[in-house]
């Protein structure tokens, strides 16, 4: 448990640093070259009014000159919600776009889940719990692949990005005055990023439409896999039973069939997109 706690703390710290770097207008690597500390201005009751990024010691002048909102050559005032707001999206986005080995990651994770399935467990209830988690994990691996591929391809290709903006329903609903056009244009990438990260990628009908509209491809059939997505919902939210009280089967045969169907869909999708990693 200690190692897991340390890992989670490291993840949170890294996320805050990524968010801070973005606010300051510098890279994560440049931030790590600075000597700085984060101070808080708060009331006697402990209510935080704002954070202060304070440069301390010696830092490279060429990096300091890049910093946005720098006052007195050494500090930046931050609203209390800025770091928390950025954590939800920017750290997640950085993690997704830093690794483009989509197929390799997908197959490695499926192999790892199959290794868990092979573990010999004598106690029947424990085996059922393990099978349930493997089942859920396979759907999660599919979701990760679909989100990683979509986000990376869109942000790596201007035509895909334009297609996404033109076709996604969220942008059709947005209204703004002509005088706001430059401000809205500046925010376009951030808005698109948040929409993509907020998408539920096991909602296959929505994802299918996004892929087809953005990449101009034919998305593989989702019929067989989507029935397993419903079962995943029952496993997660109904303690393994349908709304009619029927137990969702997660024996090895069901898991093998799920794995085969997911593999088939992902393989066909990769061919459509001409992915080769």
PDB file of C-alpha atoms in Angstrom:
ATOM      1  CA  UNK A   1       0.000   0.000   0.000  1.00  0.00           C
ATOM      2  CA  UNK A   2       2.895   2.339   0.766  1.00  0.00           C
ATOM      3  CA  UNK A   3       4.298   2.086  -2.765  1.00  0.00           C
ATOM      4  CA  UNK A   4       0.860   2.690  -4.276  1.00  0.00           C
ATOM      5  CA  UNK A   5       0.367   5.762  -2.086  1.00  0.00           C
ATOM      6  CA  UNK A   6       3.747   7.128  -3.134  1.00  0.00           C
ATOM      7  CA  UNK A   7       2.911   6.489  -6.807  1.00  0.00           C
ATOM      8  CA  UNK A   8      -0.407   8.326  -6.495  1.00  0.00           C
ATOM      9  CA  UNK A   9       1.289  11.267  -4.796  1.00  0.00           C
ATOM     10  CA  UNK A  10       3.893  11.394  -7.560  1.00  0.00           C
ATOM     11  CA  UNK A  11       1.142  11.363 -10.200  1.00  0.00           C
ATOM     12  CA  UNK A  12      -0.672  14.222  -8.471  1.00  0.00           C
ATOM     13  CA  UNK A  13       2.530  16.262  -8.142  1.00  0.00           C
ATOM     14  CA  UNK A  14       3.424  15.708 -11.805  1.00  0.00           C
ATOM     15  CA  UNK A  15      -0.093  16.690 -12.848  1.00  0.00           C
ATOM     16  CA  UNK A  16       0.168  19.955 -10.920  1.00  0.00           C
ATOM     17  CA  UNK A  17       3.541  20.712 -12.507  1.00  0.00           C
ATOM     18  CA  UNK A  18       2.187  20.096 -16.019  1.00  0.00           C
ATOM     19  CA  UNK A  19      -0.763  22.401 -15.260  1.00  0.00           C
ATOM     20  CA  UNK A  20       1.520  25.079 -13.799  1.00  0.00           C
ATOM     21  CA  UNK A  21       3.863  24.971 -16.800  1.00  0.00           C
ATOM     22  CA  UNK A  22       0.921  25.497 -19.156  1.00  0.00           C
ATOM     23  CA  UNK A  23      -0.377  28.467 -17.164  1.00  0.00           C
ATOM     24  CA  UNK A  24       3.082  30.048 -17.166  1.00  0.00           C
ATOM     25  CA  UNK A  25       3.475  29.508 -20.920  1.00  0.00           C
ATOM     26  CA  UNK A  26       6.593  27.346 -20.643  1.00  0.00           C
ATOM     27  CA  UNK A  27       7.301  23.656 -21.087  1.00  0.00           C
ATOM     28  CA  UNK A  28       7.319  21.071 -18.299  1.00  0.00           C
ATOM     29  CA  UNK A  29      11.071  20.643 -18.830  1.00  0.00           C
ATOM     30  CA  UNK A  30      11.655  24.402 -18.551  1.00  0.00           C
ATOM     31  CA  UNK A  31       9.630  24.532 -15.340  1.00  0.00           C
ATOM     32  CA  UNK A  32      11.924  21.917 -13.824  1.00  0.00           C
ATOM     33  CA  UNK A  33      14.923  24.160 -14.532  1.00  0.00           C
ATOM     34  CA  UNK A  34      13.498  26.943 -12.342  1.00  0.00           C
ATOM     35  CA  UNK A  35      14.020  27.481  -8.617  1.00  0.00           C
ATOM     36  CA  UNK A  36      10.549  28.295  -7.321  1.00  0.00           C
ATOM     37  CA  UNK A  37       7.966  27.643  -4.660  1.00  0.00           C
ATOM     38  CA  UNK A  38       4.192  27.911  -4.442  1.00  0.00           C
ATOM     39  CA  UNK A  39       2.836  30.125  -1.652  1.00  0.00           C
ATOM     40  CA  UNK A  40      -0.769  30.737  -0.625  1.00  0.00           C
ATOM     41  CA  UNK A  41      -2.587  33.902   0.429  1.00  0.00           C
ATOM     42  CA  UNK A  42      -5.363  32.889   2.797  1.00  0.00           C
ATOM     43  CA  UNK A  43      -7.668  34.197   5.506  1.00  0.00           C
ATOM     44  CA  UNK A  44      -7.431  33.426   9.224  1.00  0.00           C
ATOM     45  CA  UNK A  45     -10.093  30.781   8.622  1.00  0.00           C
ATOM     46  CA  UNK A  46      -7.875  29.023   6.096  1.00  0.00           C
ATOM     47  CA  UNK A  47      -9.795  30.146   3.000  1.00  0.00           C
ATOM     48  CA  UNK A  48      -7.350  30.410   0.097  1.00  0.00           C
ATOM     49  CA  UNK A  49      -7.655  33.683  -1.830  1.00  0.00           C
ATOM     50  CA  UNK A  50      -4.979  32.829  -4.369  1.00  0.00           C
ATOM     51  CA  UNK A  51      -1.732  30.965  -4.972  1.00  0.00           C
ATOM     52  CA  UNK A  52       1.574  32.682  -5.689  1.00  0.00           C
ATOM     53  CA  UNK A  53       4.273  31.235  -7.914  1.00  0.00           C
ATOM     54  CA  UNK A  54       7.491  32.715  -6.478  1.00  0.00           C
ATOM     55  CA  UNK A  55      10.885  32.471  -8.159  1.00  0.00           C
ATOM     56  CA  UNK A  56      13.675  31.812  -5.678  1.00  0.00           C
ATOM     57  CA  UNK A  57      17.425  31.459  -6.091  1.00  0.00           C
ATOM     58  CA  UNK A  58      18.949  31.448  -9.561  1.00  0.00           C
ATOM     59  CA  UNK A  59      16.940  30.497 -12.636  1.00  0.00           C
ATOM     60  CA  UNK A  60      17.790  30.734 -16.373  1.00  0.00           C
ATOM     61  CA  UNK A  61      17.001  34.233 -17.640  1.00  0.00           C
ATOM     62  CA  UNK A  62      15.853  32.943 -21.044  1.00  0.00           C
ATOM     63  CA  UNK A  63      13.131  30.907 -19.336  1.00  0.00           C
ATOM     64  CA  UNK A  64      12.089  33.673 -16.940  1.00  0.00           C
ATOM     65  CA  UNK A  65      11.544  35.980 -19.921  1.00  0.00           C
ATOM     66  CA  UNK A  66       8.974  33.548 -21.342  1.00  0.00           C
ATOM     67  CA  UNK A  67       6.796  33.403 -18.226  1.00  0.00           C
ATOM     68  CA  UNK A  68       3.255  34.752 -18.611  1.00  0.00           C
ATOM     69  CA  UNK A  69       1.771  37.161 -16.047  1.00  0.00           C
ATOM     70  CA  UNK A  70       5.109  37.636 -14.269  1.00  0.00           C
ATOM     71  CA  UNK A  71       5.071  40.546 -11.802  1.00  0.00           C
ATOM     72  CA  UNK A  72       8.113  42.268 -10.294  1.00  0.00           C
ATOM     73  CA  UNK A  73      10.240  39.812 -12.227  1.00  0.00           C
ATOM     74  CA  UNK A  74       9.594  37.051  -9.719  1.00  0.00           C
ATOM     75  CA  UNK A  75       5.947  36.145  -9.063  1.00  0.00           C
ATOM     76  CA  UNK A  76       2.720  35.059 -10.734  1.00  0.00           C
ATOM     77  CA  UNK A  77      -0.647  35.196  -8.963  1.00  0.00           C
ATOM     78  CA  UNK A  78      -2.897  32.200  -9.600  1.00  0.00           C
ATOM     79  CA  UNK A  79      -6.618  31.882  -8.943  1.00  0.00           C
ATOM     80  CA  UNK A  80      -7.454  29.081  -6.460  1.00  0.00           C
ATOM     81  CA  UNK A  81      -9.189  26.968  -9.103  1.00  0.00           C
ATOM     82  CA  UNK A  82      -6.625  27.272 -11.890  1.00  0.00           C
ATOM     83  CA  UNK A  83      -4.403  24.345 -10.983  1.00  0.00           C
ATOM     84  CA  UNK A  84      -7.325  22.071 -10.137  1.00  0.00           C
ATOM     85  CA  UNK A  85      -9.106  22.955 -13.385  1.00  0.00           C
ATOM     86  CA  UNK A  86      -6.031  22.226 -15.486  1.00  0.00           C
ATOM     87  CA  UNK A  87      -5.349  18.899 -13.763  1.00  0.00           C
ATOM     88  CA  UNK A  88      -8.459  17.246 -15.151  1.00  0.00           C
ATOM     89  CA  UNK A  89      -7.520  17.856 -18.753  1.00  0.00           C
ATOM     90  CA  UNK A  90      -3.941  18.864 -19.429  1.00  0.00           C
ATOM     91  CA  UNK A  91      -2.226  16.109 -17.472  1.00  0.00           C
ATOM     92  CA  UNK A  92      -4.520  13.521 -19.019  1.00  0.00           C
ATOM     93  CA  UNK A  93      -3.909  14.989 -22.478  1.00  0.00           C
ATOM     94  CA  UNK A  94      -0.118  14.957 -21.963  1.00  0.00           C
ATOM     95  CA  UNK A  95      -0.219  11.313 -20.888  1.00  0.00           C
ATOM     96  CA  UNK A  96      -2.272  10.301 -23.929  1.00  0.00           C
ATOM     97  CA  UNK A  97      -0.208  12.181 -26.515  1.00  0.00           C
ATOM     98  CA  UNK A  98       3.187  11.127 -25.154  1.00  0.00           C
ATOM     99  CA  UNK A  99       2.806   7.513 -26.307  1.00  0.00           C
ATOM    100  CA  UNK A 100       1.702   6.721 -29.844  1.00  0.00           C
ATOM    101  CA  UNK A 101       2.230   2.943 -29.798  1.00  0.00           C
ATOM    102  CA  UNK A 102      -1.509   2.373 -29.885  1.00  0.00           C
ATOM    103  CA  UNK A 103      -1.665  -1.212 -31.114  1.00  0.00           C
ATOM    104  CA  UNK A 104       1.324  -2.322 -29.074  1.00  0.00           C
ATOM    105  CA  UNK A 105      -0.210  -0.947 -25.880  1.00  0.00           C
ATOM    106  CA  UNK A 106      -3.565  -2.510 -26.674  1.00  0.00           C
ATOM    107  CA  UNK A 107      -2.148  -5.990 -27.303  1.00  0.00           C
ATOM    108  CA  UNK A 108       0.165  -5.832 -24.291  1.00  0.00           C
ATOM    109  CA  UNK A 109      -2.709  -4.924 -21.993  1.00  0.00           C
ATOM    110  CA  UNK A 110      -4.919  -7.690 -23.403  1.00  0.00           C
ATOM    111  CA  UNK A 111      -2.058 -10.164 -22.898  1.00  0.00           C
ATOM    112  CA  UNK A 112      -1.674  -8.993 -19.299  1.00  0.00           C
ATOM    113  CA  UNK A 113      -5.385  -9.495 -18.665  1.00  0.00           C
ATOM    114  CA  UNK A 114      -5.240 -12.975 -20.182  1.00  0.00           C
ATOM    115  CA  UNK A 115      -2.316 -13.769 -17.863  1.00  0.00           C
ATOM    116  CA  UNK A 116      -4.518 -12.849 -14.910  1.00  0.00           C
ATOM    117  CA  UNK A 117      -7.236 -15.105 -16.245  1.00  0.00           C
ATOM    118  CA  UNK A 118      -4.791 -18.017 -16.249  1.00  0.00           C
ATOM    119  CA  UNK A 119      -4.091 -17.731 -12.518  1.00  0.00           C
ATOM    120  CA  UNK A 120      -5.271 -20.843 -10.698  1.00  0.00           C
ATOM    121  CA  UNK A 121      -7.701 -19.944  -7.906  1.00  0.00           C
ATOM    122  CA  UNK A 122      -9.453 -22.689  -5.963  1.00  0.00           C
ATOM    123  CA  UNK A 123     -12.031 -20.576  -4.141  1.00  0.00           C
ATOM    124  CA  UNK A 124     -15.018 -20.149  -6.546  1.00  0.00           C
ATOM    125  CA  UNK A 125     -16.128 -16.703  -5.348  1.00  0.00           C
ATOM    126  CA  UNK A 126     -12.622 -15.291  -5.682  1.00  0.00           C
ATOM    127  CA  UNK A 127     -12.385 -16.711  -9.187  1.00  0.00           C
ATOM    128  CA  UNK A 128     -15.668 -15.024 -10.107  1.00  0.00           C
ATOM    129  CA  UNK A 129     -14.376 -11.700  -8.798  1.00  0.00           C
ATOM    130  CA  UNK A 130     -11.175 -12.064 -10.808  1.00  0.00           C
ATOM    131  CA  UNK A 131     -13.116 -12.972 -13.962  1.00  0.00           C
ATOM    132  CA  UNK A 132     -15.378  -9.978 -13.486  1.00  0.00           C
ATOM    133  CA  UNK A 133     -12.405  -7.616 -13.223  1.00  0.00           C
ATOM    134  CA  UNK A 134     -10.768  -9.119 -16.314  1.00  0.00           C
ATOM    135  CA  UNK A 135     -14.032  -8.696 -18.237  1.00  0.00           C
ATOM    136  CA  UNK A 136     -14.289  -5.036 -17.196  1.00  0.00           C
ATOM    137  CA  UNK A 137     -10.592  -4.562 -17.953  1.00  0.00           C
ATOM    138  CA  UNK A 138     -10.980  -5.733 -21.547  1.00  0.00           C
ATOM    139  CA  UNK A 139     -13.693  -3.121 -22.172  1.00  0.00           C
ATOM    140  CA  UNK A 140     -11.463  -0.527 -20.495  1.00  0.00           C
ATOM    141  CA  UNK A 141      -8.538  -1.481 -22.745  1.00  0.00           C
ATOM    142  CA  UNK A 142     -10.747  -1.021 -25.789  1.00  0.00           C
ATOM    143  CA  UNK A 143     -11.826   2.409 -24.502  1.00  0.00           C
ATOM    144  CA  UNK A 144      -8.225   3.478 -23.963  1.00  0.00           C
ATOM    145  CA  UNK A 145      -7.300   2.469 -27.501  1.00  0.00           C
ATOM    146  CA  UNK A 146     -10.244   4.335 -29.011  1.00  0.00           C
ATOM    147  CA  UNK A 147      -9.543   7.518 -27.046  1.00  0.00           C
ATOM    148  CA  UNK A 148      -5.758   7.444 -27.540  1.00  0.00           C
ATOM    149  CA  UNK A 149      -6.040   6.931 -31.291  1.00  0.00           C
ATOM    150  CA  UNK A 150      -8.736   9.533 -31.789  1.00  0.00           C
ATOM    151  CA  UNK A 151      -7.070  12.287 -29.758  1.00  0.00           C
ATOM    152  CA  UNK A 152      -3.598  11.720 -31.190  1.00  0.00           C
ATOM    153  CA  UNK A 153      -4.700  11.552 -34.821  1.00  0.00           C
ATOM    154  CA  UNK A 154      -6.891  14.636 -34.549  1.00  0.00           C
ATOM    155  CA  UNK A 155      -4.198  16.771 -32.950  1.00  0.00           C
ATOM    156  CA  UNK A 156      -1.530  15.507 -35.352  1.00  0.00           C
ATOM    157  CA  UNK A 157      -3.473  16.340 -38.515  1.00  0.00           C
ATOM    158  CA  UNK A 158      -5.002  19.744 -39.368  1.00  0.00           C
ATOM    159  CA  UNK A 159      -7.583  18.231 -41.720  1.00  0.00           C
ATOM    160  CA  UNK A 160      -8.809  15.814 -39.065  1.00  0.00           C
ATOM    161  CA  UNK A 161      -8.983  18.672 -36.567  1.00  0.00           C
ATOM    162  CA  UNK A 162     -11.079  20.738 -38.977  1.00  0.00           C
ATOM    163  CA  UNK A 163     -13.367  17.771 -39.655  1.00  0.00           C
ATOM    164  CA  UNK A 164     -13.880  17.300 -35.921  1.00  0.00           C
ATOM    165  CA  UNK A 165     -14.769  20.968 -35.409  1.00  0.00           C
ATOM    166  CA  UNK A 166     -17.146  20.963 -38.390  1.00  0.00           C
ATOM    167  CA  UNK A 167     -19.024  17.794 -37.482  1.00  0.00           C
ATOM    168  CA  UNK A 168     -19.132  17.409 -33.711  1.00  0.00           C
ATOM    169  CA  UNK A 169     -22.572  18.350 -32.291  1.00  0.00           C
ATOM    170  CA  UNK A 170     -21.033  20.347 -29.444  1.00  0.00           C
ATOM    171  CA  UNK A 171     -19.633  22.946 -31.838  1.00  0.00           C
ATOM    172  CA  UNK A 172     -22.922  23.203 -33.714  1.00  0.00           C
ATOM    173  CA  UNK A 173     -24.597  24.306 -30.486  1.00  0.00           C
ATOM    174  CA  UNK A 174     -22.090  27.040 -29.631  1.00  0.00           C
ATOM    175  CA  UNK A 175     -23.061  30.624 -30.443  1.00  0.00           C
ATOM    176  CA  UNK A 176     -20.906  33.744 -30.201  1.00  0.00           C
ATOM    177  CA  UNK A 177     -20.853  37.260 -31.590  1.00  0.00           C
ATOM    178  CA  UNK A 178     -18.563  38.205 -34.458  1.00  0.00           C
ATOM    179  CA  UNK A 179     -16.484  40.451 -32.170  1.00  0.00           C
ATOM    180  CA  UNK A 180     -15.629  37.352 -30.097  1.00  0.00           C
ATOM    181  CA  UNK A 181     -14.240  35.416 -33.042  1.00  0.00           C
ATOM    182  CA  UNK A 182     -10.555  35.883 -32.182  1.00  0.00           C
ATOM    183  CA  UNK A 183     -11.059  34.938 -28.545  1.00  0.00           C
ATOM    184  CA  UNK A 184     -13.040  31.860 -29.549  1.00  0.00           C
ATOM    185  CA  UNK A 185     -10.404  30.890 -32.125  1.00  0.00           C
ATOM    186  CA  UNK A 186      -7.685  31.083 -29.473  1.00  0.00           C
ATOM    187  CA  UNK A 187      -9.725  28.749 -27.265  1.00  0.00           C
ATOM    188  CA  UNK A 188     -10.585  26.301 -30.022  1.00  0.00           C
ATOM    189  CA  UNK A 189      -7.912  23.698 -29.248  1.00  0.00           C
ATOM    190  CA  UNK A 190      -8.658  23.775 -25.516  1.00  0.00           C
ATOM    191  CA  UNK A 191     -12.372  23.371 -26.168  1.00  0.00           C
ATOM    192  CA  UNK A 192     -11.774  20.491 -28.579  1.00  0.00           C
ATOM    193  CA  UNK A 193      -9.406  18.849 -26.096  1.00  0.00           C
ATOM    194  CA  UNK A 194     -11.973  18.950 -23.310  1.00  0.00           C
ATOM    195  CA  UNK A 195     -14.738  17.590 -25.538  1.00  0.00           C
ATOM    196  CA  UNK A 196     -12.551  14.653 -26.586  1.00  0.00           C
ATOM    197  CA  UNK A 197     -11.439  13.895 -23.041  1.00  0.00           C
ATOM    198  CA  UNK A 198     -15.028  14.096 -21.761  1.00  0.00           C
ATOM    199  CA  UNK A 199     -16.251  11.613 -24.364  1.00  0.00           C
ATOM    200  CA  UNK A 200     -17.273   8.196 -23.005  1.00  0.00           C
ATOM    201  CA  UNK A 201     -15.463   5.873 -25.372  1.00  0.00           C
ATOM    202  CA  UNK A 202     -17.488   2.783 -24.567  1.00  0.00           C
ATOM    203  CA  UNK A 203     -20.520   4.607 -25.974  1.00  0.00           C
ATOM    204  CA  UNK A 204     -19.769   2.965 -29.292  1.00  0.00           C
ATOM    205  CA  UNK A 205     -22.569   4.514 -31.399  1.00  0.00           C
ATOM    206  CA  UNK A 206     -21.278   8.004 -30.531  1.00  0.00           C
ATOM    207  CA  UNK A 207     -17.642   6.982 -31.018  1.00  0.00           C
ATOM    208  CA  UNK A 208     -18.449   5.319 -34.342  1.00  0.00           C
ATOM    209  CA  UNK A 209     -20.027   8.543 -35.617  1.00  0.00           C
ATOM    210  CA  UNK A 210     -17.073  10.635 -34.389  1.00  0.00           C
ATOM    211  CA  UNK A 211     -14.563   8.384 -36.153  1.00  0.00           C
ATOM    212  CA  UNK A 212     -16.500   8.302 -39.398  1.00  0.00           C
ATOM    213  CA  UNK A 213     -17.151  12.056 -39.483  1.00  0.00           C
ATOM    214  CA  UNK A 214     -13.597  13.001 -38.523  1.00  0.00           C
ATOM    215  CA  UNK A 215     -11.491  10.454 -40.411  1.00  0.00           C
ATOM    216  CA  UNK A 216     -13.914   9.746 -43.292  1.00  0.00           C
ATOM    217  CA  UNK A 217     -13.677   5.981 -42.807  1.00  0.00           C
ATOM    218  CA  UNK A 218     -16.110   3.132 -42.330  1.00  0.00           C
ATOM    219  CA  UNK A 219     -16.029   2.114 -38.685  1.00  0.00           C
ATOM    220  CA  UNK A 220     -16.203  -1.683 -38.130  1.00  0.00           C
ATOM    221  CA  UNK A 221     -19.437  -3.242 -36.912  1.00  0.00           C
ATOM    222  CA  UNK A 222     -20.074  -2.519 -33.236  1.00  0.00           C
ATOM    223  CA  UNK A 223     -23.019  -4.887 -32.807  1.00  0.00           C
ATOM    224  CA  UNK A 224     -21.217  -7.802 -31.151  1.00  0.00           C
ATOM    225  CA  UNK A 225     -18.990  -5.706 -28.903  1.00  0.00           C
ATOM    226  CA  UNK A 226     -21.735  -3.320 -27.845  1.00  0.00           C
ATOM    227  CA  UNK A 227     -23.744  -6.106 -26.213  1.00  0.00           C
ATOM    228  CA  UNK A 228     -20.734  -6.730 -23.979  1.00  0.00           C
ATOM    229  CA  UNK A 229     -20.592  -3.026 -23.120  1.00  0.00           C
ATOM    230  CA  UNK A 230     -24.102  -3.383 -21.680  1.00  0.00           C
ATOM    231  CA  UNK A 231     -22.926  -6.349 -19.658  1.00  0.00           C
ATOM    232  CA  UNK A 232     -19.966  -4.320 -18.413  1.00  0.00           C
ATOM    233  CA  UNK A 233     -22.493  -1.715 -17.177  1.00  0.00           C
ATOM    234  CA  UNK A 234     -24.329  -4.406 -15.200  1.00  0.00           C
ATOM    235  CA  UNK A 235     -21.064  -5.670 -13.717  1.00  0.00           C
ATOM    236  CA  UNK A 236     -19.998  -2.196 -12.604  1.00  0.00           C
ATOM    237  CA  UNK A 237     -23.320  -0.667 -11.577  1.00  0.00           C
ATOM    238  CA  UNK A 238     -25.672  -3.567 -10.759  1.00  0.00           C
ATOM    239  CA  UNK A 239     -23.321  -5.919  -8.928  1.00  0.00           C
ATOM    240  CA  UNK A 240     -23.196  -8.321 -11.855  1.00  0.00           C
ATOM    241  CA  UNK A 241     -26.928  -8.606 -12.557  1.00  0.00           C
ATOM    242  CA  UNK A 242     -29.165  -7.268 -15.310  1.00  0.00           C
ATOM    243  CA  UNK A 243     -32.126  -5.034 -14.427  1.00  0.00           C
ATOM    244  CA  UNK A 244     -34.217  -8.233 -14.533  1.00  0.00           C
ATOM    245  CA  UNK A 245     -31.998  -9.872 -11.932  1.00  0.00           C
ATOM    246  CA  UNK A 246     -30.207 -12.243 -14.330  1.00  0.00           C
ATOM    247  CA  UNK A 247     -26.546 -12.860 -13.466  1.00  0.00           C
ATOM    248  CA  UNK A 248     -24.044 -11.707 -16.103  1.00  0.00           C
ATOM    249  CA  UNK A 249     -21.842 -14.630 -17.071  1.00  0.00           C
ATOM    250  CA  UNK A 250     -18.121 -13.938 -16.865  1.00  0.00           C
ATOM    251  CA  UNK A 251     -16.679 -17.418 -17.144  1.00  0.00           C
ATOM    252  CA  UNK A 252     -13.608 -18.033 -19.259  1.00  0.00           C
ATOM    253  CA  UNK A 253     -15.665 -18.880 -22.324  1.00  0.00           C
ATOM    254  CA  UNK A 254     -17.484 -15.518 -22.152  1.00  0.00           C
ATOM    255  CA  UNK A 255     -14.201 -13.672 -21.640  1.00  0.00           C
ATOM    256  CA  UNK A 256     -12.542 -15.433 -24.564  1.00  0.00           C
ATOM    257  CA  UNK A 257     -15.478 -14.540 -26.808  1.00  0.00           C
ATOM    258  CA  UNK A 258     -15.380 -10.905 -25.644  1.00  0.00           C
ATOM    259  CA  UNK A 259     -11.629 -10.770 -26.288  1.00  0.00           C
ATOM    260  CA  UNK A 260     -12.052 -12.198 -29.782  1.00  0.00           C
ATOM    261  CA  UNK A 261     -14.804  -9.702 -30.676  1.00  0.00           C
ATOM    262  CA  UNK A 262     -12.866  -6.708 -29.325  1.00  0.00           C
ATOM    263  CA  UNK A 263      -9.675  -7.843 -31.088  1.00  0.00           C
ATOM    264  CA  UNK A 264     -11.547  -8.200 -34.347  1.00  0.00           C
ATOM    265  CA  UNK A 265     -13.069  -4.728 -34.107  1.00  0.00           C
ATOM    266  CA  UNK A 266      -9.783  -3.060 -33.165  1.00  0.00           C
ATOM    267  CA  UNK A 267      -7.837  -4.898 -35.882  1.00  0.00           C
ATOM    268  CA  UNK A 268     -10.328  -3.847 -38.561  1.00  0.00           C
ATOM    269  CA  UNK A 269     -10.315  -0.280 -37.298  1.00  0.00           C
ATOM    270  CA  UNK A 270      -6.512  -0.178 -37.373  1.00  0.00           C
ATOM    271  CA  UNK A 271      -6.593  -1.316 -41.007  1.00  0.00           C
ATOM    272  CA  UNK A 272      -9.080   1.423 -41.898  1.00  0.00           C
ATOM    273  CA  UNK A 273      -6.845   4.017 -40.287  1.00  0.00           C
ATOM    274  CA  UNK A 274      -3.667   2.425 -41.665  1.00  0.00           C
ATOM    275  CA  UNK A 275      -2.100   2.158 -38.229  1.00  0.00           C
ATOM    276  CA  UNK A 276       1.106   0.149 -38.230  1.00  0.00           C
ATOM    277  CA  UNK A 277       2.408   0.305 -34.660  1.00  0.00           C
TER     278      UNK A 277
END
